[in-house]
Amino acid sequence: GAGIAVSSFEARSQFFIQASAASNNAEKALSSLQDELERALAEGFSATELARAKAIWIERRKTSLRAEKSFAAILAQGLFS
């Protein structure tokens, strides 16, 4: 998986990637992550990849807004931005 973390308080954002693998496949998983990162840096993301990521983000955002705890945190964050 991949993600991005942004903050109203920071000038920088964070991009992260992760993978789950059995211990005996850890090196292969790491190599695959490195290959994908190199490809993304060299070629960027395709329109299909961006559309998929946006759709997933929107659905997760809707889900988080349905949870009272998440909604309160979002409102509280807005007080300081």
PDB file of C-alpha atoms in Angstrom:
ATOM      1  CA  GLY A   1       0.000   0.000   0.000  1.00  0.00           C
ATOM      2  CA  ALA A   2       0.925   3.633  -0.231  1.00  0.00           C
ATOM      3  CA  GLY A   3      -0.193   6.844   1.349  1.00  0.00           C
ATOM      4  CA  ILE A   4       0.467  10.482   1.902  1.00  0.00           C
ATOM      5  CA  ALA A   5       0.298  12.462   5.128  1.00  0.00           C
ATOM      6  CA  VAL A   6      -0.195  16.204   5.093  1.00  0.00           C
ATOM      7  CA  SER A   7      -0.601  18.761   7.834  1.00  0.00           C
ATOM      8  CA  SER A   8      -1.757  22.340   8.000  1.00  0.00           C
ATOM      9  CA  PHE A   9       1.117  22.991  10.386  1.00  0.00           C
ATOM     10  CA  GLU A  10       4.011  21.566   8.371  1.00  0.00           C
ATOM     11  CA  ALA A  11       5.600  22.834   5.166  1.00  0.00           C
ATOM     12  CA  ARG A  12       6.375  19.253   4.128  1.00  0.00           C
ATOM     13  CA  SER A  13       4.280  16.188   3.444  1.00  0.00           C
ATOM     14  CA  GLN A  14       5.139  12.522   3.851  1.00  0.00           C
ATOM     15  CA  PHE A  15       4.766   9.795   1.253  1.00  0.00           C
ATOM     16  CA  PHE A  16       4.994   6.221   2.449  1.00  0.00           C
ATOM     17  CA  ILE A  17       4.806   2.757   0.970  1.00  0.00           C
ATOM     18  CA  GLN A  18       4.463  -0.557   2.731  1.00  0.00           C
ATOM     19  CA  ALA A  19       4.053  -4.244   2.051  1.00  0.00           C
ATOM     20  CA  SER A  20       3.197  -7.325   4.043  1.00  0.00           C
ATOM     21  CA  ALA A  21       5.037 -10.541   3.364  1.00  0.00           C
ATOM     22  CA  ALA A  22       5.967 -13.776   5.039  1.00  0.00           C
ATOM     23  CA  SER A  23       9.451 -13.696   6.558  1.00  0.00           C
ATOM     24  CA  ASN A  24      10.851 -15.934   3.839  1.00  0.00           C
ATOM     25  CA  ASN A  25       9.596 -13.453   1.187  1.00  0.00           C
ATOM     26  CA  ALA A  26      10.796 -10.260   2.902  1.00  0.00           C
ATOM     27  CA  GLU A  27      13.690  -9.641   0.504  1.00  0.00           C
ATOM     28  CA  LYS A  28      11.454 -10.164  -2.527  1.00  0.00           C
ATOM     29  CA  ALA A  29       8.845  -7.771  -1.078  1.00  0.00           C
ATOM     30  CA  LEU A  30      11.502  -5.130  -0.403  1.00  0.00           C
ATOM     31  CA  SER A  31      12.858  -5.499  -3.939  1.00  0.00           C
ATOM     32  CA  SER A  32       9.353  -5.102  -5.379  1.00  0.00           C
ATOM     33  CA  LEU A  33       8.762  -1.955  -3.308  1.00  0.00           C
ATOM     34  CA  GLN A  34      12.049  -0.479  -4.474  1.00  0.00           C
ATOM     35  CA  ASP A  35      11.209  -1.278  -8.112  1.00  0.00           C
ATOM     36  CA  GLU A  36       7.785   0.368  -7.825  1.00  0.00           C
ATOM     37  CA  LEU A  37       9.248   3.448  -6.150  1.00  0.00           C
ATOM     38  CA  GLU A  38      11.896   3.791  -8.862  1.00  0.00           C
ATOM     39  CA  ARG A  39       9.209   3.443 -11.548  1.00  0.00           C
ATOM     40  CA  ALA A  40       6.984   6.055  -9.894  1.00  0.00           C
ATOM     41  CA  LEU A  41       9.871   8.502  -9.568  1.00  0.00           C
ATOM     42  CA  ALA A  42      10.950   7.985 -13.175  1.00  0.00           C
ATOM     43  CA  GLU A  43       7.532   7.822 -14.880  1.00  0.00           C
ATOM     44  CA  GLY A  44       5.055   9.272 -12.411  1.00  0.00           C
ATOM     45  CA  PHE A  45       1.637   7.735 -11.850  1.00  0.00           C
ATOM     46  CA  SER A  46      -0.767   6.845 -14.634  1.00  0.00           C
ATOM     47  CA  ALA A  47      -4.209   8.426 -14.946  1.00  0.00           C
ATOM     48  CA  THR A  48      -5.713   5.057 -13.976  1.00  0.00           C
ATOM     49  CA  GLU A  49      -3.570   4.834 -10.831  1.00  0.00           C
ATOM     50  CA  LEU A  50      -4.510   8.387  -9.830  1.00  0.00           C
ATOM     51  CA  ALA A  51      -8.217   7.792 -10.449  1.00  0.00           C
ATOM     52  CA  ARG A  52      -8.130   4.612  -8.372  1.00  0.00           C
ATOM     53  CA  ALA A  53      -6.261   6.333  -5.534  1.00  0.00           C
ATOM     54  CA  LYS A  54      -8.721   9.245  -5.520  1.00  0.00           C
ATOM     55  CA  ALA A  55     -11.725   6.912  -5.429  1.00  0.00           C
ATOM     56  CA  ILE A  56     -10.244   4.952  -2.518  1.00  0.00           C
ATOM     57  CA  TRP A  57      -9.405   8.170  -0.660  1.00  0.00           C
ATOM     58  CA  ILE A  58     -12.958   9.493  -1.099  1.00  0.00           C
ATOM     59  CA  GLU A  59     -14.510   6.268   0.204  1.00  0.00           C
ATOM     60  CA  ARG A  60     -12.177   6.169   3.211  1.00  0.00           C
ATOM     61  CA  ARG A  61     -12.937   9.822   3.937  1.00  0.00           C
ATOM     62  CA  LYS A  62     -16.682   9.128   3.850  1.00  0.00           C
ATOM     63  CA  THR A  63     -16.192   6.178   6.203  1.00  0.00           C
ATOM     64  CA  SER A  64     -14.102   8.221   8.637  1.00  0.00           C
ATOM     65  CA  LEU A  65     -16.694  11.016   8.680  1.00  0.00           C
ATOM     66  CA  ARG A  66     -19.337   8.484   9.732  1.00  0.00           C
ATOM     67  CA  ALA A  67     -17.337   7.620  12.847  1.00  0.00           C
ATOM     68  CA  GLU A  68     -17.974  10.137  15.635  1.00  0.00           C
ATOM     69  CA  LYS A  69     -14.403   9.979  16.959  1.00  0.00           C
ATOM     70  CA  SER A  70     -12.895  10.634  13.518  1.00  0.00           C
ATOM     71  CA  PHE A  71     -15.350  13.425  12.787  1.00  0.00           C
ATOM     72  CA  ALA A  72     -14.512  15.147  16.088  1.00  0.00           C
ATOM     73  CA  ALA A  73     -10.782  14.903  15.327  1.00  0.00           C
ATOM     74  CA  ILE A  74     -11.309  16.467  11.877  1.00  0.00           C
ATOM     75  CA  LEU A  75     -13.311  19.314  13.398  1.00  0.00           C
ATOM     76  CA  ALA A  76     -10.685  19.861  16.101  1.00  0.00           C
ATOM     77  CA  GLN A  77      -7.893  19.942  13.525  1.00  0.00           C
ATOM     78  CA  GLY A  78      -9.785  22.655  11.673  1.00  0.00           C
ATOM     79  CA  LEU A  79      -9.632  24.852  14.755  1.00  0.00           C
ATOM     80  CA  PHE A  80      -5.847  25.074  14.445  1.00  0.00           C
ATOM     81  CA  SER A  81      -5.390  25.386  10.698  1.00  0.00           C
TER      82      SER A  81
END
